[in-house]
Short mmCIF file of C-alpha atoms in Angstrom, two decimals:
data_model
loop_
_atom_site.label_atom_id
_atom_site.label_comp_id
_atom_site.label_asym_id
_atom_site.label_seq_id
_atom_site.Cartn_x
_atom_site.Cartn_y
_atom_site.Cartn_z
CA MET A 293 -23.40 31.09 -14.35
CA SER A 294 -24.23 27.34 -14.74
CA GLY A 295 -21.44 26.78 -17.23
CA VAL A 296 -18.78 27.57 -15.13
CA VAL A 297 -16.85 24.14 -14.23
CA MET A 298 -14.05 25.38 -12.31
CA HIS A 299 -13.43 28.63 -10.46
CA ALA A 300 -10.02 29.62 -8.62
CA GLU A 301 -9.78 32.79 -6.91
CA ASP A 302 -6.35 34.10 -5.74
CA VAL A 303 -4.92 30.71 -4.68
CA HIS A 304 -1.89 31.17 -2.70
CA LYS A 305 0.61 28.26 -1.72
CA SER A 306 4.04 28.51 0.02
CA PHE A 307 6.46 25.59 0.72
CA GLY A 308 8.46 26.79 3.59
CA LYS A 309 9.64 30.18 2.64
CA LEU A 310 9.38 29.46 -1.03
CA HIS A 311 6.20 31.29 -2.27
CA VAL A 312 4.93 29.29 -5.15
CA LEU A 313 1.65 30.48 -5.85
CA LYS A 314 1.33 34.49 -5.68
CA GLY A 315 -2.40 34.64 -6.18
CA VAL A 316 -3.68 32.62 -9.03
CA SER A 317 -7.21 33.09 -10.56
CA LEU A 318 -8.76 31.13 -13.29
CA GLU A 319 -12.12 30.37 -14.55
CA MET A 320 -13.27 27.60 -17.00
CA THR A 321 -16.51 26.77 -18.54
CA LYS A 322 -17.75 23.64 -19.74
CA GLY A 323 -15.93 21.94 -22.47
CA GLU A 324 -13.07 24.10 -22.48
CA THR A 325 -9.44 22.96 -22.94
CA VAL A 326 -7.04 25.32 -21.00
CA CYS A 327 -3.27 24.53 -21.51
CA ILE A 328 -0.99 25.91 -18.90
CA ILE A 329 2.57 26.44 -20.01
CA GLY A 330 5.45 28.16 -18.24
CA PRO A 331 8.91 27.63 -17.27
CA SER A 332 9.76 25.02 -14.61
CA GLY A 333 9.18 26.45 -11.02
CA SER A 334 6.46 28.70 -12.33
CA GLY A 335 3.77 26.97 -10.27
CA LYS A 336 1.77 25.12 -13.04
CA THR A 337 1.92 21.83 -11.28
CA THR A 338 1.29 23.20 -7.83
CA PHE A 339 -1.67 25.06 -9.08
CA ILE A 340 -3.62 21.94 -10.44
CA ARG A 341 -2.70 19.80 -7.53
CA CYS A 342 -4.52 22.49 -5.51
CA ILE A 343 -7.40 22.07 -7.55
CA ASN A 344 -7.91 18.62 -6.55
CA HIS A 345 -6.52 19.15 -2.65
CA LEU A 346 -3.46 17.09 -3.16
CA GLU A 347 -1.65 20.40 -2.32
CA LYS A 348 -3.46 22.29 0.32
CA MET A 349 -3.58 25.80 -0.54
CA ASP A 350 -2.73 28.54 2.00
CA SER A 351 -5.20 31.18 0.73
CA GLY A 352 -7.93 31.78 -1.67
CA ARG A 353 -10.67 29.78 -2.96
CA ILE A 354 -11.41 26.76 -5.32
CA GLU A 355 -14.66 25.66 -6.82
CA VAL A 356 -15.37 22.84 -9.20
CA ASN A 357 -18.95 22.02 -10.22
CA GLY A 358 -19.91 24.35 -7.64
CA HIS A 359 -18.30 22.76 -4.80
CA LEU A 360 -15.81 24.28 -2.58
CA ILE A 361 -12.67 22.22 -2.84
CA GLY A 362 -11.09 20.91 0.15
CA TYR A 363 -12.40 23.57 2.51
CA ARG A 364 -15.99 24.21 3.90
CA GLN A 365 -17.23 27.87 4.80
CA ARG A 366 -17.56 28.69 8.42
CA GLY A 367 -18.78 32.44 8.98
CA ASP A 368 -16.29 34.25 6.51
CA LYS A 369 -13.50 31.84 7.25
CA LEU A 370 -12.40 28.71 5.28
CA VAL A 371 -11.78 25.64 7.39
CA GLU A 372 -10.30 22.32 5.99
CA ASP A 373 -13.08 20.01 5.23
CA ARG A 374 -13.49 16.32 6.41
CA GLU A 375 -11.56 13.73 4.57
CA LYS A 376 -14.53 11.94 3.59
CA ASN A 377 -16.09 15.25 1.89
CA ILE A 378 -12.75 15.84 0.22
CA ALA A 379 -12.62 12.48 -1.13
CA ARG A 380 -16.25 12.77 -2.59
CA GLN A 381 -15.09 16.24 -3.98
CA ARG A 382 -12.14 14.24 -5.85
CA THR A 383 -14.51 12.08 -7.57
CA GLU A 384 -15.72 14.82 -9.63
CA ILE A 385 -11.94 15.54 -10.75
CA GLY A 386 -9.80 13.33 -12.94
CA MET A 387 -6.33 13.50 -12.81
CA VAL A 388 -3.47 12.22 -14.82
CA PHE A 389 0.18 12.22 -13.43
CA GLN A 390 3.48 12.77 -15.08
CA ARG A 391 4.43 9.31 -13.66
CA PHE A 392 1.24 7.34 -14.56
CA ASN A 393 1.19 6.04 -11.12
CA LEU A 394 -1.03 3.03 -12.22
CA PHE A 395 -1.74 0.32 -9.54
CA PRO A 396 1.06 -2.21 -10.35
CA HIS A 397 -0.73 -5.03 -8.38
CA LYS A 398 -3.92 -4.74 -10.56
CA THR A 399 -4.42 -5.28 -14.51
CA ALA A 400 -5.09 -2.68 -16.74
CA LEU A 401 -8.88 -3.33 -16.28
CA GLU A 402 -8.76 -3.66 -12.57
CA ASN A 403 -7.02 -0.21 -12.54
CA VAL A 404 -9.96 1.09 -14.29
CA ILE A 405 -12.71 -0.48 -12.41
CA GLU A 406 -11.30 -0.14 -8.79
CA ALA A 407 -12.48 3.41 -8.02
CA PRO A 408 -16.04 2.77 -9.63
CA VAL A 409 -16.67 -0.31 -7.79
CA HIS A 410 -15.03 0.47 -4.26
CA VAL A 411 -15.86 4.17 -4.16
CA LEU A 412 -18.96 4.77 -6.16
CA GLY A 413 -20.37 1.33 -5.20
CA THR A 414 -20.88 0.44 -9.14
CA PRO A 415 -22.04 -2.99 -9.48
CA LYS A 416 -18.94 -5.05 -10.92
CA GLU A 417 -20.57 -6.32 -14.03
CA GLN A 418 -21.49 -2.62 -14.92
CA ALA A 419 -18.07 -1.27 -14.30
CA VAL A 420 -16.35 -3.99 -15.98
CA GLY A 421 -18.58 -2.82 -19.23
CA LEU A 422 -17.68 0.63 -18.58
CA GLY A 423 -13.92 -0.21 -18.05
CA LYS A 424 -13.70 -2.19 -21.18
CA ALA A 425 -15.47 0.70 -23.23
CA LEU A 426 -12.87 3.17 -21.70
CA LEU A 427 -9.91 0.82 -22.65
CA GLU A 428 -11.04 0.53 -26.06
CA ARG A 429 -11.55 4.26 -26.46
CA VAL A 430 -7.88 4.67 -25.63
CA GLY A 431 -7.13 2.16 -27.97
CA LEU A 432 -6.16 -0.77 -25.44
CA ALA A 433 -8.90 -3.31 -26.02
CA ASP A 434 -6.25 -6.01 -26.32
CA LYS A 435 -4.66 -5.25 -23.08
CA PHE A 436 -7.48 -5.60 -20.46
CA ASP A 437 -5.83 -8.65 -18.55
CA THR A 438 -2.23 -7.00 -18.58
CA TYR A 439 -0.24 -5.76 -15.62
CA PRO A 440 1.22 -2.47 -15.72
CA GLY A 441 4.48 -3.80 -15.66
CA LYS A 442 4.04 -5.25 -19.24
CA LEU A 443 2.80 -2.22 -20.64
CA SER A 444 5.01 0.62 -22.42
CA GLY A 445 4.81 4.17 -20.99
CA GLY A 446 2.56 5.31 -23.56
CA GLN A 447 0.03 2.30 -22.97
CA GLN A 448 0.38 2.90 -19.06
CA GLN A 449 -0.51 6.56 -19.47
CA ARG A 450 -3.36 5.60 -21.78
CA VAL A 451 -4.81 3.32 -19.16
CA ALA A 452 -4.18 6.08 -16.37
CA ILE A 453 -6.35 8.44 -18.52
CA ALA A 454 -9.12 5.40 -18.73
CA ARG A 455 -8.91 5.19 -14.80
CA ALA A 456 -9.77 8.81 -14.40
CA LEU A 457 -12.46 9.00 -16.93
CA ALA A 458 -13.97 5.87 -15.28
CA MET A 459 -15.34 8.15 -12.33
CA GLY A 460 -17.23 10.33 -15.08
CA PRO A 461 -15.60 13.33 -13.75
CA ALA A 462 -16.75 17.10 -14.62
CA LEU A 463 -12.98 18.10 -14.73
CA MET A 464 -9.67 16.42 -15.95
CA LEU A 465 -6.43 17.43 -14.86
CA PHE A 466 -3.12 16.66 -16.96
CA ASP A 467 -0.20 16.97 -15.16
CA GLU A 468 2.72 17.01 -17.78
CA ALA A 469 1.08 13.65 -18.72
CA THR A 470 3.78 13.30 -21.57
CA SER A 471 7.16 14.54 -19.89
CA ALA A 472 8.06 11.16 -18.59
CA LEU A 473 7.38 9.33 -22.04
CA ASP A 474 9.73 8.09 -24.67
CA PRO A 475 9.57 10.34 -27.95
CA GLU A 476 7.88 7.69 -29.97
CA VAL A 477 5.06 7.17 -27.80
CA ILE A 478 4.01 10.72 -26.83
CA GLY A 479 1.95 10.94 -30.04
CA GLU A 480 -0.24 8.22 -28.96
CA VAL A 481 -1.10 10.05 -25.72
CA LEU A 482 -1.61 13.20 -27.08
CA SER A 483 -3.98 12.06 -29.64
CA VAL A 484 -6.12 10.52 -26.98
CA MET A 485 -6.05 13.77 -25.27
CA GLU A 486 -7.04 15.38 -28.32
CA GLU A 487 -9.93 13.21 -28.77
CA LEU A 488 -11.17 13.69 -25.38
CA ALA A 489 -11.01 17.67 -25.80
CA ARG A 490 -12.73 17.40 -29.24
CA ALA A 491 -15.54 15.28 -27.51
CA GLY A 492 -16.08 18.19 -25.10
CA THR A 493 -14.27 16.81 -22.08
CA THR A 494 -13.50 20.14 -19.52
CA MET A 495 -9.69 19.71 -19.18
CA ILE A 496 -6.66 21.63 -17.71
CA VAL A 497 -3.73 20.57 -19.46
CA VAL A 498 -0.11 21.32 -17.83
CA THR A 499 2.33 20.94 -20.80
CA HIS A 500 5.41 21.58 -22.63
CA GLU A 501 3.79 20.35 -25.81
CA MET A 502 3.37 23.51 -27.86
CA GLY A 503 2.17 21.85 -30.98
CA PHE A 504 -0.47 20.31 -28.71
CA ALA A 505 -1.49 23.44 -27.00
CA ARG A 506 -1.75 25.61 -30.30
CA LYS A 507 -3.86 22.71 -32.01
CA VAL A 508 -6.27 21.56 -29.10
CA ALA A 509 -6.28 24.57 -26.61
CA SER A 510 -9.47 26.68 -26.41
CA ARG A 511 -7.41 28.98 -24.19
CA VAL A 512 -3.54 28.99 -23.25
CA VAL A 513 -2.53 30.34 -20.03
CA MET A 514 0.95 31.56 -19.44
CA MET A 515 2.36 31.10 -15.88
CA ASP A 516 5.62 32.64 -14.44
CA ASP A 517 6.67 33.07 -10.82
CA GLY A 518 3.69 32.13 -9.24
CA ARG A 519 1.33 34.20 -11.36
CA ILE A 520 -0.69 33.84 -14.51
CA ILE A 521 0.93 36.62 -16.76
CA GLU A 522 -1.20 36.17 -19.74
CA GLU A 523 -3.94 34.26 -21.50
CA GLY A 524 -5.79 34.02 -24.87
CA PRO A 525 -7.08 31.81 -27.38
CA PRO A 526 -3.95 29.95 -28.89
CA GLU A 527 -4.06 31.97 -32.45
CA HIS A 528 -3.48 35.31 -30.53
CA PHE A 529 -1.24 33.94 -27.80
CA PHE A 530 1.25 32.14 -30.15
CA GLU A 531 1.21 34.78 -33.01
CA GLU A 532 1.10 37.85 -31.01
CA PRO A 533 1.98 37.56 -27.29
CA GLU A 534 1.75 40.77 -25.47
CA HIS A 535 4.02 40.01 -22.16
CA GLU A 536 7.62 40.24 -22.68
CA ARG A 537 8.02 37.24 -20.46
CA THR A 538 5.86 35.14 -22.68
CA LYS A 539 7.91 36.15 -25.79
CA GLN A 540 11.04 35.32 -24.26
CA PHE A 541 9.72 31.92 -23.02
CA LEU A 542 8.07 31.09 -26.56
CA SER A 543 11.34 32.18 -28.53
CA LYS A 544 13.18 29.76 -26.40
CA ILE A 545 11.23 26.60 -26.87
CA LEU A 546 9.40 27.11 -30.41
CA MET B 224 26.87 -44.25 32.14
CA HIS B 225 24.78 -43.16 29.32
CA GLY B 226 26.72 -39.48 29.25
CA LEU B 227 29.52 -41.64 27.28
CA VAL B 228 26.88 -42.43 24.72
CA ALA B 229 26.77 -39.18 22.56
CA VAL B 230 23.30 -40.07 20.71
CA ASP B 231 20.98 -42.57 22.28
CA LEU B 232 19.56 -43.85 19.20
CA HIS B 233 16.55 -45.34 21.07
CA VAL B 234 15.26 -42.06 22.32
CA ILE B 235 15.65 -40.30 18.95
CA TRP B 236 14.16 -43.42 17.43
CA GLN B 237 11.03 -43.44 19.69
CA GLN B 238 10.33 -39.82 19.96
CA VAL B 239 10.87 -38.83 16.23
CA PHE B 240 9.52 -41.75 14.57
CA HIS B 241 7.25 -43.14 16.94
CA PRO B 242 5.81 -40.03 19.16
CA ASP B 243 3.34 -41.04 21.72
CA SER B 244 0.23 -39.03 22.34
CA VAL B 245 1.75 -36.77 25.20
CA PHE B 246 4.42 -35.71 22.77
CA PHE B 247 1.74 -34.74 20.33
CA ARG B 248 -0.16 -32.71 22.64
CA THR B 249 3.26 -30.68 23.55
CA LEU B 250 3.92 -30.35 19.72
CA TRP B 251 0.41 -29.16 19.14
CA ALA B 252 0.78 -26.45 21.97
CA THR B 253 4.20 -25.22 20.51
CA VAL B 254 2.34 -25.05 17.06
CA TYR B 255 -0.93 -23.27 18.16
CA ILE B 256 0.91 -20.92 20.66
CA SER B 257 3.09 -20.14 17.82
CA ILE B 258 0.35 -19.41 15.27
CA ILE B 259 -1.92 -17.69 17.40
CA ALA B 260 1.02 -15.25 18.88
CA GLN B 261 2.26 -14.60 15.43
CA THR B 262 -1.16 -13.55 13.89
CA ALA B 263 -2.00 -11.50 17.23
CA GLY B 264 1.59 -9.95 16.83
CA VAL B 265 1.13 -9.04 12.91
CA LEU B 266 -2.30 -7.17 13.71
CA LEU B 267 -0.78 -5.36 16.62
CA GLY B 268 2.30 -4.49 14.53
CA LEU B 269 -0.48 -3.49 11.69
CA LEU B 270 -2.07 -1.23 14.37
CA ALA B 271 1.03 0.22 15.55
CA ALA B 272 2.40 1.00 12.20
CA LEU B 273 -0.87 2.74 11.13
CA ALA B 274 -0.59 4.64 14.43
CA ARG B 275 3.25 5.62 13.26
CA VAL B 276 2.13 7.24 10.17
CA SER B 277 -0.97 8.58 11.64
CA ARG B 278 -1.61 12.44 11.43
CA PHE B 279 -2.59 12.40 15.12
CA ALA B 280 0.56 13.17 17.32
CA PRO B 281 -0.70 10.87 20.42
CA LEU B 282 -1.03 8.08 18.31
CA ARG B 283 2.44 8.20 17.00
CA TRP B 284 3.88 8.90 20.54
CA ILE B 285 1.93 5.67 21.76
CA SER B 286 3.34 3.64 18.91
CA GLY B 287 6.98 4.82 19.62
CA VAL B 288 6.67 4.07 23.52
CA TYR B 289 5.37 0.55 22.48
CA VAL B 290 8.26 -0.16 20.43
CA TRP B 291 10.69 1.30 22.63
CA VAL B 292 9.46 -0.49 25.63
CA PHE B 293 9.05 -4.20 24.23
CA ARG B 294 11.96 -4.12 22.10
CA GLY B 295 14.17 -2.76 24.75
CA THR B 296 13.13 -5.39 27.46
CA PRO B 297 13.70 -9.17 27.55
CA VAL B 298 10.65 -11.19 26.25
CA LEU B 299 11.19 -13.51 29.07
CA VAL B 300 10.74 -10.74 31.44
CA GLN B 301 7.51 -9.85 29.68
CA ILE B 302 6.33 -13.29 29.76
CA PHE B 303 6.67 -13.60 33.62
CA TYR B 304 5.35 -10.22 34.04
CA VAL B 305 2.20 -10.98 32.32
CA TYR B 306 1.57 -14.27 33.78
CA PHE B 307 2.14 -13.37 37.38
CA ALA B 308 0.66 -9.60 37.27
CA PHE B 309 -2.46 -10.66 35.86
CA SER B 310 -4.89 -13.66 36.40
CA TRP B 311 -5.87 -15.33 33.27
CA PRO B 312 -8.53 -17.76 32.46
CA THR B 313 -8.18 -21.33 31.39
CA LEU B 314 -10.23 -21.70 27.93
CA HIS B 315 -12.08 -24.88 27.04
CA PHE B 316 -13.08 -25.54 23.28
CA GLY B 317 -14.47 -29.05 23.23
CA PHE B 318 -11.44 -31.33 23.63
CA TRP B 319 -9.22 -28.74 23.47
CA THR B 320 -8.18 -26.89 26.59
CA VAL B 321 -5.97 -23.94 26.62
CA PRO B 322 -4.58 -23.54 30.10
CA ASP B 323 -4.02 -20.14 31.75
CA ALA B 324 -0.31 -20.09 31.32
CA ALA B 325 -0.58 -20.98 27.69
CA ILE B 326 -2.91 -17.87 27.11
CA ALA B 327 -0.42 -15.41 29.39
CA GLY B 328 2.34 -16.82 27.08
CA ILE B 329 0.37 -15.93 23.86
CA VAL B 330 -0.47 -12.58 25.18
CA ALA B 331 3.07 -11.81 26.25
CA LEU B 332 4.62 -13.03 22.77
CA SER B 333 2.09 -11.35 20.86
CA ILE B 334 2.75 -8.04 22.33
CA ASN B 335 6.50 -8.45 22.07
CA GLU B 336 6.05 -9.73 18.41
CA GLY B 337 3.92 -6.77 17.44
CA ALA B 338 6.73 -4.27 18.41
CA TYR B 339 8.94 -5.85 15.72
CA MET B 340 6.14 -6.42 13.34
CA ARG B 341 5.49 -2.70 13.38
CA GLU B 342 9.12 -1.64 12.15
CA ILE B 343 8.83 -4.45 9.53
CA ILE B 344 5.09 -3.25 8.36
CA ARG B 345 6.41 0.39 8.58
CA ALA B 346 9.04 -0.24 6.15
CA GLY B 347 6.89 -1.96 3.88
CA ILE B 348 4.29 0.98 3.81
CA ASP B 349 7.42 3.22 3.36
CA SER B 350 8.51 1.36 0.24
CA VAL B 351 5.39 1.80 -1.71
CA ASP B 352 5.87 4.85 -3.95
CA LYS B 353 4.20 8.17 -2.74
CA GLY B 354 2.58 8.47 -5.94
CA GLN B 355 0.34 5.48 -5.28
CA MET B 356 -1.59 7.08 -2.27
CA GLU B 357 -1.97 10.27 -4.40
CA ALA B 358 -3.37 8.32 -7.46
CA ALA B 359 -5.79 6.49 -5.15
CA LYS B 360 -6.86 9.82 -3.60
CA SER B 361 -7.14 11.36 -6.91
CA VAL B 362 -10.03 8.85 -7.74
CA GLY B 363 -12.01 9.48 -4.54
CA MET B 364 -10.25 6.89 -2.03
CA THR B 365 -10.16 7.79 1.51
CA TYR B 366 -7.06 7.35 3.29
CA GLY B 367 -8.04 4.27 4.96
CA LEU B 368 -9.86 2.70 1.73
CA ALA B 369 -6.47 3.48 -0.21
CA MET B 370 -4.19 1.86 2.53
CA ARG B 371 -6.41 -1.11 2.53
CA ARG B 372 -6.99 -1.68 -1.37
CA ILE B 373 -3.64 -0.27 -2.73
CA ILE B 374 -0.93 0.49 -0.41
CA LEU B 375 -0.98 -2.56 2.09
CA PRO B 376 -1.47 -5.04 -0.81
CA GLN B 377 1.87 -3.70 -2.33
CA ALA B 378 3.48 -3.51 1.10
CA ALA B 379 2.95 -7.14 1.63
CA ARG B 380 5.58 -7.92 -0.96
CA VAL B 381 8.23 -6.47 1.08
CA ILE B 382 6.77 -7.37 4.55
CA VAL B 383 6.37 -11.15 3.88
CA PRO B 384 10.23 -12.28 3.67
CA PRO B 385 10.98 -10.74 7.22
CA LEU B 386 7.58 -11.73 8.37
CA GLY B 387 8.64 -15.19 7.57
CA ASN B 388 11.78 -15.09 9.41
CA GLU B 389 9.60 -13.59 12.40
CA PHE B 390 7.48 -16.60 12.52
CA ASN B 391 10.30 -19.08 12.24
CA ASN B 392 11.89 -17.37 15.41
CA MET B 393 8.39 -17.34 16.97
CA MET B 394 8.20 -21.11 16.92
CA LYS B 395 11.56 -21.41 18.55
CA THR B 396 10.98 -18.71 20.95
CA THR B 397 7.63 -20.29 22.32
CA SER B 398 10.15 -22.59 24.12
CA LEU B 399 10.37 -19.87 26.51
CA VAL B 400 6.80 -20.31 27.96
CA TYR B 401 7.78 -23.53 29.46
CA THR B 402 9.07 -21.50 32.27
CA ILE B 403 5.83 -20.31 33.36
CA GLY B 404 4.55 -23.82 33.40
CA VAL B 405 2.99 -24.34 29.70
CA PHE B 406 3.20 -27.95 28.69
CA GLU B 407 4.90 -27.66 25.35
CA MET B 408 7.61 -29.22 23.24
CA PHE B 409 10.45 -27.82 25.25
CA ALA B 410 8.77 -28.90 28.68
CA PHE B 411 8.18 -32.41 27.26
CA ALA B 412 12.01 -32.83 26.79
CA GLU B 413 13.05 -31.09 29.87
CA GLN B 414 10.76 -33.17 31.98
CA ASN B 415 11.73 -36.39 30.61
CA TYR B 416 15.33 -35.29 30.92
CA SER B 417 14.84 -34.77 34.77
CA GLN B 418 13.22 -38.25 35.09
CA PHE B 419 15.64 -40.12 32.80
CA PHE B 420 18.46 -38.06 32.44
CA ILE B 421 18.90 -38.64 28.86
CA ALA B 422 19.93 -35.64 27.05
CA ASP B 423 18.53 -36.96 23.72
CA TYR B 424 15.28 -35.77 24.33
CA PHE B 425 16.22 -32.15 23.54
CA LEU B 426 17.91 -33.76 20.18
CA ALA B 427 14.71 -35.35 19.52
CA ILE B 428 12.62 -31.96 20.25
CA ALA B 429 15.39 -30.34 17.96
CA VAL B 430 14.51 -32.56 15.05
CA TRP B 431 10.74 -31.49 15.53
CA TYR B 432 11.80 -28.01 15.61
CA LEU B 433 13.79 -28.16 12.52
CA LEU B 434 10.53 -30.10 10.77
CA LEU B 435 8.37 -27.43 11.93
CA THR B 436 10.47 -24.32 10.32
CA THR B 437 11.36 -26.63 7.37
CA ILE B 438 7.67 -27.11 6.47
CA TRP B 439 7.34 -23.15 7.06
CA THR B 440 10.22 -22.42 4.71
CA PHE B 441 8.08 -24.04 1.91
CA ILE B 442 4.72 -22.25 2.89
CA GLN B 443 6.68 -18.85 3.03
CA ALA B 444 8.29 -19.54 -0.71
CA TYR B 445 4.96 -20.27 -1.83
CA ILE B 446 3.40 -17.07 -0.54
CA GLU B 447 6.21 -15.08 -1.98
CA ARG B 448 6.18 -16.45 -5.22
CA ARG B 449 2.17 -15.75 -5.54
CA LEU B 450 3.05 -12.37 -4.32
CA SER B 451 5.55 -11.52 -6.82
CA GLU B 452 3.56 -12.83 -9.81
CA SER B 453 1.55 -9.66 -10.28
CA GLU B 454 4.73 -7.50 -9.79
CA ARG B 455 6.36 -9.44 -12.55
CA GLY B 456 3.21 -9.16 -14.58
CA GLU B 457 3.03 -12.69 -15.32
CA GLU B 458 -0.16 -13.93 -16.63
CA LEU B 459 -0.41 -17.44 -15.39
CA SER B 460 -2.91 -19.90 -16.75
CA PHE B 461 -5.55 -21.81 -14.48
CA ARG B 462 -3.32 -24.90 -14.90
CA GLU B 463 -0.24 -23.21 -13.93
CA ARG B 464 -1.79 -21.72 -11.03
CA VAL B 465 -2.78 -25.04 -9.73
CA GLN B 466 0.47 -26.66 -10.41
CA ALA B 467 2.11 -23.93 -8.47
CA ALA B 468 -0.29 -24.42 -5.65
CA TRP B 469 0.41 -28.18 -5.48
CA ASN B 470 4.10 -27.89 -6.00
CA PRO B 471 5.74 -25.81 -3.22
CA MET B 472 9.08 -27.91 -4.19
CA THR B 473 9.15 -26.10 -7.58
CA SER B 474 8.14 -22.73 -6.44
CA TRP B 475 10.61 -22.69 -3.65
CA ALA B 476 13.49 -23.96 -6.06
CA ARG B 477 12.68 -20.98 -8.55
CA GLY B 478 12.25 -18.49 -5.98
CA GLY B 479 15.87 -19.22 -4.72
CA GLY B 480 15.05 -20.72 -1.70
CA GLY B 481 12.79 -17.76 -0.33
#
């Protein structure tokens, strides 16, 4: 199964007494765009944060590119991995946050080349070339030397996408990447994401943008109450959902 | 009856505008003790702050005890204890000799200062948005690299203003080490006073302390201005940077007095 990029198996996660993920399993092959939808509190964000170990799952198993994430196998038990190894695993997973989280003390270009230079050890010149190409790709060729404070939300989020891409990840995670944006700039971010999907990037998109899911997703996954309750190609998913909960949810937001 | 003369202009004149080499030696002692103790205090405070936010409970505990003890006892007691409880070497660097008492004083002031700096640095680290650490980790940084490259540079904005006040205090607090026999500025005034009974020696060194703290105010304002540039997203031209660098007066005025 060489085409499998991400494999999650029976992932559980609780915050105190709150059981947020109640056994989530998902498998993705190379080039797929999976959109995860569902009501707030259904565990979408927690699930993708487990994929790069920003949340520590309680049980289950997640592999990206064949590497176990966050844990290492000891006998038949999983124990948390060393910090260094977790950091290395994360270099294969790009993440775009709802609130951008750009480094405010660095310019757009510095944001993009920071990790290639200081984590991967890419020579500065080479990283600058890569960084400029990525910023051009997201439509910010004129903003190399601008600090995040001087960029609009949409521009900041596009820099954040370029920053994640700069590590050459096998998998991109988008955590409600447009939810904090003003309506008029949502489109520019979505179109960058669409371009990435078309170019064959493997990505998981947690979103409330149903138009995007319908148009771009190769698969739509519906989560509710910590479980995946339904999944399928968008045509099928939006036209004839099977699950009652999915019908309710779609009727409310479409 | 000099006591009736409130200000002996001669002494002020002599010590402020025509200081002799003995005075300069004591001024230098005050300056180097302040700078070394403050620098070491910042480093100790940084270590203690990192220990405080560490995942390892014993480190957090040690950091807590450190602050508890050194903020809870008089610095003068600490200075005496450090000086008399241990034996300290006298160091020679060419022309410059640092006597054992000065070393003990520096050590005591550093440790005391570290306890205060820990709180300041921790507040700085806490002021940085939690999303910064997550973003740094998401691009593959380890905790240490993220601290050094992402968190601490941003925390510096919050740390520098109170750090400046700490250094201002430090320059004045160094006068306490005269009690263990360090020949610094206060010792100079005290010694002259006991010889000539002219209180204006104290006024003269007050002027010098004031000069030191004033110079520092300008330096601090300059540093704060540099730190706030990137946050405000200002893109200064090379010429503007040079101007800012050579004109602390303008940066001080624009920075609202630091």
